[in-house]
Coordinates of C-alpha atoms and ligand atoms in Angstrom, one line a residue:
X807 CA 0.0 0.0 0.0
X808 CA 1.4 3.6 -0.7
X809 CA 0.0 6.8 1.0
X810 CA -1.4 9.5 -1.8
X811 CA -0.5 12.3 0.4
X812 CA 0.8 15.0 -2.2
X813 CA 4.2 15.1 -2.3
X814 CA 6.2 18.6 -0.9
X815 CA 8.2 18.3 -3.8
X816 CA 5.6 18.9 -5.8
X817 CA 4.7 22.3 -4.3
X818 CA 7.0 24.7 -6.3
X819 CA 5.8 28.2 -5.0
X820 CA 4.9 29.7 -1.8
X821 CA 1.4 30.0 -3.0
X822 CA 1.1 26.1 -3.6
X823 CA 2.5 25.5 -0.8
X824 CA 0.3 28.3 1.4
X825 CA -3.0 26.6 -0.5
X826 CA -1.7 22.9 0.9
X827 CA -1.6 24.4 4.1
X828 CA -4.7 25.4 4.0
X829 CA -6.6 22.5 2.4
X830 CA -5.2 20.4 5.1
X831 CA -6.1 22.7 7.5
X832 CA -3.3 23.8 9.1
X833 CA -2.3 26.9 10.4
X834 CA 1.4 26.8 9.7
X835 CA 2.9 30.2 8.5
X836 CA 6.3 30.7 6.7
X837 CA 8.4 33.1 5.0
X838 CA 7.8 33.6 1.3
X839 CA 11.3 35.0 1.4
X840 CA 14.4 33.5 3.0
X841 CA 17.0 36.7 3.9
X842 CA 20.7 35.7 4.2
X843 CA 23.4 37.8 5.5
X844 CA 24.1 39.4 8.8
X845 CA 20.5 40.5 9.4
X846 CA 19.0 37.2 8.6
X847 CA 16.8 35.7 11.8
X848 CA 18.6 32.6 11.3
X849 CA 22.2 34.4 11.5
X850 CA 21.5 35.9 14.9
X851 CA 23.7 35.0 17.8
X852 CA 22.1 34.4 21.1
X853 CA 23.8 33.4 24.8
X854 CA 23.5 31.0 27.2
X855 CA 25.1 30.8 30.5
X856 CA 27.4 33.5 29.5
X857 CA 27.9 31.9 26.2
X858 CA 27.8 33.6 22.5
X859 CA 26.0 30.4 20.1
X860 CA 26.6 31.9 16.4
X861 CA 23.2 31.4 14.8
X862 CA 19.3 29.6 15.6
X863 CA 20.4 26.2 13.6
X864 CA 21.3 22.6 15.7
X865 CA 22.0 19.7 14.7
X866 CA 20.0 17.2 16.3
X867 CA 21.0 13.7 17.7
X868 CA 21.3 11.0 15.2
X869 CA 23.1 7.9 16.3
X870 CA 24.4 5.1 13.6
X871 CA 23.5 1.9 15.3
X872 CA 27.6 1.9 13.8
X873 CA 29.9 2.2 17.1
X874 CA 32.6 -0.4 18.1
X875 CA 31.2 -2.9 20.3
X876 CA 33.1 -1.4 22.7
X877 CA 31.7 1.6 22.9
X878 CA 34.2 3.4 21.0
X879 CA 33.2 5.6 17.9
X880 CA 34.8 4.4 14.5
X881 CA 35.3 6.3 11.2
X882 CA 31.5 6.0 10.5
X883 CA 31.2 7.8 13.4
X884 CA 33.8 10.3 12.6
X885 CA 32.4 10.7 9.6
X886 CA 28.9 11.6 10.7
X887 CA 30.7 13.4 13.3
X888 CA 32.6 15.5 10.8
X889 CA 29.3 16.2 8.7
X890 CA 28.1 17.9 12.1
X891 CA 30.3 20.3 12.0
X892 CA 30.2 21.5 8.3
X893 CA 26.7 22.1 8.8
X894 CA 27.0 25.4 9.5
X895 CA 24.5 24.9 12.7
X896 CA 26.4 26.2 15.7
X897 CA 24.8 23.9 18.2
X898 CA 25.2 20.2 18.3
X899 CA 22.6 18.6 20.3
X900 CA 23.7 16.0 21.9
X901 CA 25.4 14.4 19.0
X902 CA 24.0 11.0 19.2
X903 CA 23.0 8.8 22.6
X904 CA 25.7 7.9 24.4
X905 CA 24.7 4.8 26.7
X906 CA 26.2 5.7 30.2
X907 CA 26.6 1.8 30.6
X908 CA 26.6 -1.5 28.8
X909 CA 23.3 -3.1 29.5
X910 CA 22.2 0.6 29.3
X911 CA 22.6 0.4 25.0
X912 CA 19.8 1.0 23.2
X913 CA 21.6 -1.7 20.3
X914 CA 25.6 -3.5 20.8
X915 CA 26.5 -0.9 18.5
X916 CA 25.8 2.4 20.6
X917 CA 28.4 4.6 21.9
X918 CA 29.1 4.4 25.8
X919 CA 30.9 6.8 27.8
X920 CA 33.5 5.8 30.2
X921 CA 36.9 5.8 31.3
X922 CA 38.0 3.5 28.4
X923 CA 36.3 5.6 25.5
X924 CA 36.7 8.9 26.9
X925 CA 39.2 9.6 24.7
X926 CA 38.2 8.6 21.7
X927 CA 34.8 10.4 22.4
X928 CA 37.1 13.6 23.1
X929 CA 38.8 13.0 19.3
X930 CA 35.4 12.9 17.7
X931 CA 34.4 16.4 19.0
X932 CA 37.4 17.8 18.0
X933 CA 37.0 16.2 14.3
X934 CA 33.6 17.8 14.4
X935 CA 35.0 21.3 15.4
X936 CA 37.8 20.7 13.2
X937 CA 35.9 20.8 10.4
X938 CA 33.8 23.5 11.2
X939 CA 36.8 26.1 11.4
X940 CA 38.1 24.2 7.6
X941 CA 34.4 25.7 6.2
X942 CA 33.6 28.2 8.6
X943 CA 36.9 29.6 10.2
X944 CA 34.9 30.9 13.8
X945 CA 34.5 28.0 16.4
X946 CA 34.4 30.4 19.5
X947 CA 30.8 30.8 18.7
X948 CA 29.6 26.2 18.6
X949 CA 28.0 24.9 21.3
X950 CA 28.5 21.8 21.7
X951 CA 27.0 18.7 24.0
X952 CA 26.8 15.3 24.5
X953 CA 23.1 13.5 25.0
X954 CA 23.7 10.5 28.0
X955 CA 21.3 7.9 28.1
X956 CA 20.1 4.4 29.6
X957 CA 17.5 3.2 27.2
X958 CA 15.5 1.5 29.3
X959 CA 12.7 -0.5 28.2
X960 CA 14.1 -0.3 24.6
X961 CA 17.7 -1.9 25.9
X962 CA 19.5 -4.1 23.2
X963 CA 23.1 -4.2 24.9
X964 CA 24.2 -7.5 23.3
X965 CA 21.7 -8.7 20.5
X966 CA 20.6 -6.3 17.8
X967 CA 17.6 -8.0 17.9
X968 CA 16.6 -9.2 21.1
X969 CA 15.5 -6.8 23.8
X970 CA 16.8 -6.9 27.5
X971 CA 14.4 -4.0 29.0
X972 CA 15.1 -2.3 32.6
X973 CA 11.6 -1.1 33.6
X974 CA 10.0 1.1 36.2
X975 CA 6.4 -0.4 35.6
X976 CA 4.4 -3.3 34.3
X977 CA 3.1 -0.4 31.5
X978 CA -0.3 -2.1 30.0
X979 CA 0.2 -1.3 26.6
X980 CA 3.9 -1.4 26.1
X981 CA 4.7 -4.8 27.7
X982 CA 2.6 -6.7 25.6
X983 CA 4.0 -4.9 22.9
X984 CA 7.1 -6.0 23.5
X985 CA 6.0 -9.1 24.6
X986 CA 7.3 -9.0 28.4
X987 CA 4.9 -10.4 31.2
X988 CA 2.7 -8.1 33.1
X989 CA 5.7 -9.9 36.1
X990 CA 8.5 -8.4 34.6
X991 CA 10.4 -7.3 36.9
X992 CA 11.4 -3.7 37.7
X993 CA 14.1 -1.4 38.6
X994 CA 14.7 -1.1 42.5
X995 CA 14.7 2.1 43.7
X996 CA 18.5 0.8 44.7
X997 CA 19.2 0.1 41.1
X998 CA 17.9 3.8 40.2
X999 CA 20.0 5.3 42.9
X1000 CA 23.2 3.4 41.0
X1001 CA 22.5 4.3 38.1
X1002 CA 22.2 8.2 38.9
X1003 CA 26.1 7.9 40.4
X1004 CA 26.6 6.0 36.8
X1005 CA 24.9 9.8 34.7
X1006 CA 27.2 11.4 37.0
X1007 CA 30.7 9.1 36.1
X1008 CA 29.7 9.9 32.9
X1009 CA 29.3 13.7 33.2
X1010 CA 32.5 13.6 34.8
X1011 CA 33.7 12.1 31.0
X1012 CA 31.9 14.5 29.3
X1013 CA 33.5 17.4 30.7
X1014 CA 36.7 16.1 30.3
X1015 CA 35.9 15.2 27.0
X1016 CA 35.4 18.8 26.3
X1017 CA 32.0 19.3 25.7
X1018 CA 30.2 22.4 27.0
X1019 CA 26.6 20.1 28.0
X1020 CA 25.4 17.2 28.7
X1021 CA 22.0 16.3 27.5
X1022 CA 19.9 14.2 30.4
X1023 CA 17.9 12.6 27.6
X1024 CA 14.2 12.5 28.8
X1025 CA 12.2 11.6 26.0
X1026 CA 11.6 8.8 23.0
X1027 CA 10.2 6.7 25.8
X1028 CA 13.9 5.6 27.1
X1029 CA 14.2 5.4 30.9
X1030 CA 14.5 9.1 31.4
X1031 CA 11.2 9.7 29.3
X1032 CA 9.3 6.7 31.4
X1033 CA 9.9 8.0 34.8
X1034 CA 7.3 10.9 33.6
X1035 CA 4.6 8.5 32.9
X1036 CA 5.4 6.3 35.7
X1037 CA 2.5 7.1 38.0
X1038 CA 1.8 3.6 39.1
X1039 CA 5.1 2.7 40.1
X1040 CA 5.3 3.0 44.1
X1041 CA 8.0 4.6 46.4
X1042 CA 10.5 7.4 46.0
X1043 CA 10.4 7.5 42.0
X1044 CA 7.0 6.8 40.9
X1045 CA 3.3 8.1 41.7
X1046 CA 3.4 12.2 42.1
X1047 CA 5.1 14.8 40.1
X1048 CA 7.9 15.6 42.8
X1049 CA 8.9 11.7 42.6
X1050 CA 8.5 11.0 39.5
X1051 CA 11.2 13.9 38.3
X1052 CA 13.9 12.7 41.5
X1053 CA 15.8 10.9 38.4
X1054 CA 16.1 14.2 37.1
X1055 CA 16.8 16.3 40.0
X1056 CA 19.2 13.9 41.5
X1057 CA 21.6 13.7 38.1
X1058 CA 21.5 17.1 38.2
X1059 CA 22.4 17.3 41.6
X1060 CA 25.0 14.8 40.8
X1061 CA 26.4 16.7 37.8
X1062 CA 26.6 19.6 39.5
X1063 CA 28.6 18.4 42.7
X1064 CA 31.2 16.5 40.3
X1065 CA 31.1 18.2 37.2
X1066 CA 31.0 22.0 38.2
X1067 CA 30.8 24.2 35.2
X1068 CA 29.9 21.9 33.0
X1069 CA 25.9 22.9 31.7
X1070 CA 23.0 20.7 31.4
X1071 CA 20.5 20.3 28.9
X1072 CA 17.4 18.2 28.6
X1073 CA 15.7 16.9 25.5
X1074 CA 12.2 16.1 26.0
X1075 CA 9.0 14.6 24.5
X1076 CA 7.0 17.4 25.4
X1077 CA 4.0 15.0 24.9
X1078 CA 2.9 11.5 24.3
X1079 CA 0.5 10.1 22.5
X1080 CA -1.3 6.2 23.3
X1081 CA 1.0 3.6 20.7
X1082 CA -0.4 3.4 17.2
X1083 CA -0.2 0.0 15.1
X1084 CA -1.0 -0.9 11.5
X1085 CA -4.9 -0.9 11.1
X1086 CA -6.5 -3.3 8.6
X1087 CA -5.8 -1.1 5.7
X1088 CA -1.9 -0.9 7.0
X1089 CA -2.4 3.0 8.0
X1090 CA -1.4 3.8 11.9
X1091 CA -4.6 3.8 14.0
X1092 CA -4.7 4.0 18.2
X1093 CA -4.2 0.4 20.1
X1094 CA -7.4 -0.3 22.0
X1095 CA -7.2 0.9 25.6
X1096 CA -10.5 0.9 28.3
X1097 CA -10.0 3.3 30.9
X1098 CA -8.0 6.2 32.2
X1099 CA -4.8 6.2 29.8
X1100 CA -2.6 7.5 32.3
X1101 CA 1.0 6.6 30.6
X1102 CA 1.4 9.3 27.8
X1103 CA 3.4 12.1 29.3
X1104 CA 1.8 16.0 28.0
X1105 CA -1.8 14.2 27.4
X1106 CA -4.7 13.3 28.4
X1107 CA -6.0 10.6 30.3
X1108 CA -7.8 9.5 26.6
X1109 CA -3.9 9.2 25.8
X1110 CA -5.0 11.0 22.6
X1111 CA -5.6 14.6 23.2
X1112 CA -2.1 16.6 23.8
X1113 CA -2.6 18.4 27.5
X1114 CA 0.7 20.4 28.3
X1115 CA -0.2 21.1 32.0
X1116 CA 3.0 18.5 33.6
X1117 CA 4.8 19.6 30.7
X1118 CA 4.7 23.5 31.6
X1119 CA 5.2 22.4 35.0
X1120 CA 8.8 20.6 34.1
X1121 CA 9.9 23.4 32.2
X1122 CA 9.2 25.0 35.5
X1123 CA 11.3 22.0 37.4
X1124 CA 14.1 22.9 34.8
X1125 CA 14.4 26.6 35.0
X1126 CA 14.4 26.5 38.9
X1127 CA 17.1 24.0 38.9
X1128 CA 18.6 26.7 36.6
X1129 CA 18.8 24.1 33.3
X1130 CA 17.8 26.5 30.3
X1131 CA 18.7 24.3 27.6
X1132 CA 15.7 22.5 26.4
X1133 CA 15.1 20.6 23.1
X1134 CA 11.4 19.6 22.3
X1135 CA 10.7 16.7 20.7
X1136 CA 7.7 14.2 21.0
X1137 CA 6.3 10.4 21.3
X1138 CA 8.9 7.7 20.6
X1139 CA 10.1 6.0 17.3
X1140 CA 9.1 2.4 18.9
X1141 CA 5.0 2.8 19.3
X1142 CA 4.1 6.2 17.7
X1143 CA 6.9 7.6 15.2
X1144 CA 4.6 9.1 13.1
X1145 CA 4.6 12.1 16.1
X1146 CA 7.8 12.3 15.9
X1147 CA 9.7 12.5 13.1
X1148 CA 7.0 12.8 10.3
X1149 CA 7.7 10.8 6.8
X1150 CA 6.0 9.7 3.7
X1151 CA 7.5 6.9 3.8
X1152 CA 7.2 4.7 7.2
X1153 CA 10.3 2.0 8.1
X1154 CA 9.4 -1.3 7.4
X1155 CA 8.4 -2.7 10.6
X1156 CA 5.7 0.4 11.1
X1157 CA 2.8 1.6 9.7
X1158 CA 1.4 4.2 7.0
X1159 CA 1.0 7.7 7.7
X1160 CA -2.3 8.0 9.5
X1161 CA -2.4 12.2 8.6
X1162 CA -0.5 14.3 6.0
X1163 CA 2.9 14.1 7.2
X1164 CA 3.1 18.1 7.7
X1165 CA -0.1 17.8 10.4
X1166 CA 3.2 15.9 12.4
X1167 CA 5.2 18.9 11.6
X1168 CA 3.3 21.5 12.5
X1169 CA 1.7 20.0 15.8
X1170 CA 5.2 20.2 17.2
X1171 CA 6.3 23.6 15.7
X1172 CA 3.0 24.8 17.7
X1173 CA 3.4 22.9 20.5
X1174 CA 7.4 24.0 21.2
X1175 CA 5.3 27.7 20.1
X1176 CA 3.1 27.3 23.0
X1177 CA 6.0 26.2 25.4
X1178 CA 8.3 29.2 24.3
X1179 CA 5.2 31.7 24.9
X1180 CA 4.8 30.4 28.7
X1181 CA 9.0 29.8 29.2
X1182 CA 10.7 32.5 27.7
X1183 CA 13.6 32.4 29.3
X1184 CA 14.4 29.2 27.9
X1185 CA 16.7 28.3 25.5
X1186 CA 13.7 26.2 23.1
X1187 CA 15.4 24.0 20.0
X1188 CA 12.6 22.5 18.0
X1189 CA 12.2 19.3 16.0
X1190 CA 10.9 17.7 13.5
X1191 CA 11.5 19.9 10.4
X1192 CA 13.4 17.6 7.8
X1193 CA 9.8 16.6 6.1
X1194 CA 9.2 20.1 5.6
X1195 CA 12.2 19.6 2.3
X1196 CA 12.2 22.8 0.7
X1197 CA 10.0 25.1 2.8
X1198 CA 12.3 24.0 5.8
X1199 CA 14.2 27.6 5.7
X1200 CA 11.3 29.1 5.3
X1201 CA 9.0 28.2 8.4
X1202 CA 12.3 28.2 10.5
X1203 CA 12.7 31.7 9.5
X1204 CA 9.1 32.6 10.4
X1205 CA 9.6 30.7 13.6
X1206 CA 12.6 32.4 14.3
X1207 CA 11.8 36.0 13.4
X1208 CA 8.3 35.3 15.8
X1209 CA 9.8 34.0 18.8
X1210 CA 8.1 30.7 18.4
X1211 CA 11.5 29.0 18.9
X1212 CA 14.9 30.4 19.6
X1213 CA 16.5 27.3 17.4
X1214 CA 15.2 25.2 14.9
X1215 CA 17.1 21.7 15.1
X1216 CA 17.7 19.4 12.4
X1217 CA 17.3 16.0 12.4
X1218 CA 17.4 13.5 9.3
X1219 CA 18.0 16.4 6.8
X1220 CA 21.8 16.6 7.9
X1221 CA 21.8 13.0 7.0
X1222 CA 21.1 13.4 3.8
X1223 CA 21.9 17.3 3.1
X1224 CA 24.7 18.1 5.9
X1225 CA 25.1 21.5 4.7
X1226 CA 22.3 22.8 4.3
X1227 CA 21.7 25.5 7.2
X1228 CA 24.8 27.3 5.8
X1229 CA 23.4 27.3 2.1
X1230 CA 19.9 28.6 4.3
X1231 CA 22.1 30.7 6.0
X1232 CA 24.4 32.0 2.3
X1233 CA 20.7 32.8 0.5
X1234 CA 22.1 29.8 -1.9
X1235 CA 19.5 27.7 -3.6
X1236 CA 19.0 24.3 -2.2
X1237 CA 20.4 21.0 -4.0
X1238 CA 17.0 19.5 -4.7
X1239 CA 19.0 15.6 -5.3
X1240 CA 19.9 16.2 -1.6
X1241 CA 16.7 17.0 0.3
X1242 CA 15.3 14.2 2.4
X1243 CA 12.4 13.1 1.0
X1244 CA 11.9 10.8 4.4
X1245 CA 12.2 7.5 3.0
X1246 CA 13.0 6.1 6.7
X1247 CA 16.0 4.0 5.1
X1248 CA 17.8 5.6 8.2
X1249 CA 15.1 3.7 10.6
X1250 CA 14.6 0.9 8.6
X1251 CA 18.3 -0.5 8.1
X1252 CA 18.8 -0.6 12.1
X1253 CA 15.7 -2.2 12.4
X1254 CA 17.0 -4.9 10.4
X1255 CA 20.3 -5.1 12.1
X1256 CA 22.6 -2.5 9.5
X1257 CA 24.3 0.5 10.1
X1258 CA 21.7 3.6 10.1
X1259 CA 22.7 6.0 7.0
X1260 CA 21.2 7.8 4.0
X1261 CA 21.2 5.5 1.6
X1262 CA 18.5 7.0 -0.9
X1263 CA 21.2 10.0 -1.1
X1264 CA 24.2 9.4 -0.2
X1265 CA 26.5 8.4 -2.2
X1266 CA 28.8 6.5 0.1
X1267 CA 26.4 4.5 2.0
X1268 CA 24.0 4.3 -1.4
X1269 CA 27.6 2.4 -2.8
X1270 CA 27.8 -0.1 0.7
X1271 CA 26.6 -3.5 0.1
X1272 CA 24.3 -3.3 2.8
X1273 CA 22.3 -1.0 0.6
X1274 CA 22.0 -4.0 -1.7
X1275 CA 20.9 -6.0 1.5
X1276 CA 18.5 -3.0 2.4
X1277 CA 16.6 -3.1 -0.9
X1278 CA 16.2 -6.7 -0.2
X1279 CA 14.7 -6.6 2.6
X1280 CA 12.0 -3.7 1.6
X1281 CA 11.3 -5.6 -1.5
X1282 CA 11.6 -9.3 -1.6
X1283 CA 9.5 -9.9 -4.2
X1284 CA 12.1 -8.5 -6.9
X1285 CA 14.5 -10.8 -5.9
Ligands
FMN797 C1 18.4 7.5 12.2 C2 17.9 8.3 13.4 C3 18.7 8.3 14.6 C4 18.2 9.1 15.6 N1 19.0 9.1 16.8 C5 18.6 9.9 17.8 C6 19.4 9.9 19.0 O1 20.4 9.3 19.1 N2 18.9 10.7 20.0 C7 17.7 11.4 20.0 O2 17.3 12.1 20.9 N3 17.0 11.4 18.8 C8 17.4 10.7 17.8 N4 16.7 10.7 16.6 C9 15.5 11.6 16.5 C10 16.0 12.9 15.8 O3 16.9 13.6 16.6 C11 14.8 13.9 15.5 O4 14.1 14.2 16.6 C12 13.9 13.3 14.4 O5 14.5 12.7 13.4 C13 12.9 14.4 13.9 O6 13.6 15.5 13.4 P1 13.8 15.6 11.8 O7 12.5 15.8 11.2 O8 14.7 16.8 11.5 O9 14.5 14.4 11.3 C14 17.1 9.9 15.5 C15 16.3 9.9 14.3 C16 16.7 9.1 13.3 C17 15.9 9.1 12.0

């Protein structure tokens, strides 16, 4: 089955594409014109912590399924790594997740921070600014930081395949899901206390690494992001507000005591939405649930109506324990991608768009709006842009110049188009053979054990035989 939503790359002029917008029914305004030069929104400097960033682009994180199995980056790594920094964004979010121990990996193949890859971890953020002063000249003005994660339910430390989850409660829709007993066992509140001092042994890396953040990853339904729907778990991390962000407060306590100086950033799913599934027709519809949904974090208890109230009241946690960095992102790629990072084209083991594609888009360009307008002394990166293709500049620039968001972050664009906020940025017209048309090769190779890459586009993992392997796998029947 294909989806008939009509194409972006179809919509040549701001009118067509205005006209879209409104036959789907979405308010979503843009630029028609991009500026470039000094005065351009985008080009505008901002600070944090005392800090000059150089201009309102990030690259997002974007792991590779590709690391050593010890933990250690690789030149795939560097590579992607080095891409980063001739993007022309001046903040790196996060990079990619960085597992702050083994069993902590959301696949064998995930980068982990420790005393034996500290080192290398340092090299690869020096590649990455390397290369930004060989295209750009200024580095004084990259922020850059590190995202530290334990993946929780979605752990695959040793089998690409097979998953070995740490939960903090029998979740009614996600362990069947996954196929774990309603039993399974679940994190101690000892084991949670351990592996706070292990966020901290890593921060204590990531400084010396050189970074000037470290991301406490809360979202995408990894173990920082479950603690905030953990309402039925009892004692001190589960049940109310106040315990169920204690994971937070006490790495950032533990950052701070061991890692003076060093900032802290959190990337969020600023809401949740129930887990979709294939429907009979193969599109994504809602999995059956009787009751009060009470396991999607920024909804309602219907688990399919967005309701922000615990998520303004976080951003409230965050800015009193004086963390301004916050990057917005929603749902999780395992049970609802289509929230969060929107595509035509859905990886193989999902399902088919259930709305237009841009509906994804702009419900999180107005939801990071909303939380801007109530936080504003937040430093807000958005997400989710890449399906926007050739309009991308110009809502960023409309977001930007408006105050909806202070940076617009990019995701699976940089992938395929790693320059392209500094051709935004130059006024230079886009390479149309690069834009991501969001074929979800990226999603779908992992899935099936490869290294994550562009394969549609680029030319040096489109030349790897896994891309032969890749195209067998999405279409058996032409073999
Ligand atoms: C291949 C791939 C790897 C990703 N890796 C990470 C990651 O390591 N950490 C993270 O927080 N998000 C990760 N994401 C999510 C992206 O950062 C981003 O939120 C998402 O792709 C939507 O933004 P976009 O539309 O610009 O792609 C990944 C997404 C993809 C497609």
């Amino acid at each position: 089955m294909t989806t008939n939503y009509r194409r972006v790359a179809q919509l040549r002029t701001a009118d067509q594409f205005r006209q879209h917008l409104a036959d789907l029914g979405l308010e979503l305004a843009f630029d028609d014109l991009i500026q470039s030069g000094d005065q351009s929104p985008l080009a505008q400097p901002y600070s944090v912590h005392g800090r000059t960033v150089g201009n309102r682009f990030a690259v997002l994180p974007m792991e590779g399924w590709d690391a050593t199995p010890d933990g250690h980056p690789n030149d795939l790594v560097l590579r992607r790594w080095r891409r980063f920094g001739q993007s022309g964004a001046k903040l790196i979010w996060g990079g990619e997740a960085v597992a702050v121990c083994h069993e902590g990996r959301a696949n064998p193949n995930q980068l982990v921070m420790n005393a034996d890859t500290v080192d290398s971890i340092a090299h690869l953020r020096r590649a990455l600014v390397e290369e930004h002063r060989l295209h750009y000249g200024q580095t004084d003005d990259l922020l850059i930081g590190l995202q530290l994660t334990h993946s929780g339910r979605f752990a695959r430390p040793n089998d690409k395949k097979r998953l070995e989850p740490y939960i903090l409660y029998d979740h009614p829709l996600l362990n069947p899901k996954f196929k774990l007993p309603h039993d399974y066992p679940t994190l101690t509140d000892d084991d949670i206390d351990r592996l706070i001092t292990l966020f901290g042994d890593a921060a204590v890396f990531v400084q010396e690494a050189g970074f000037d953040f470290v991301d406490v990853k809360h979202c995408h339904g990894y173990l920082g992001h479950e603690f905030l729907s953990a309402i039925d778990r009892p004692g001190k991390y589960g049940g109310s507000f106040e315990n169920r962000t204690r994971f937070l407060c006490n790495i950032t306590a533990e950052i701070r005591r061991r890692a003076p100086g060093l900032q802290i950033g959190v990337r969020l799913s600023a809401f949740d939405l129930i887990p979709y599934r294939p429907g009979a027709d193969g599109k994504g519809e809602p999995e059956n649930f009787n009751g009060d949904y009470r396991y999607a974090f920024g909804a309602d208890h219907t688990g399919r109506t967005i309701d922000l109230s615990e998520t303004h009241q976080f951003l409230d946690l965050l800015e009193s324990l004086d963390i301004r960095l916050v990057c917005i992102t929603a749902g999780s790629p395992y049970y609802n991608p289509h929230i969060q990072r929107p595509a035509l084209f859905p990886p193989s083991d999902g399902y088919q768009p259930p709305e237009d594609p841009l509906v994804g888009v702009a419900r999180q360009i107005a939801v990071t709006a909303q939380l801007k307008r109530q936080h504003p002394n937040l430093i807000i990166v958005g997400s989710g842009y890449s399906y926007l293709q050739e309009w991308l500049g110009h809502v960023a620039q409309h977001v930007v110049r408006t105050g909806m968001s202070d940076v617009v972050g990019v995701g699976r664009m940089v992938l395929s188009y790693p320059n392209l906020p500094a051709d935004i940025l130059a006024g230079k017209t886009l390479e149309r053979k690069r834009i991501c048309r969001t074929f979800s090769d990226c999603t779908t190779a992992p899935r099936n054990g490869l290294i994550s890459g562009c394969y549609p586009l680029d030319d040096f993992y489109k030349s790897m035989p896994e891309a032969d392997i890749l195209a067998k796998l999405k279409h058996p029947e032409a073999t």
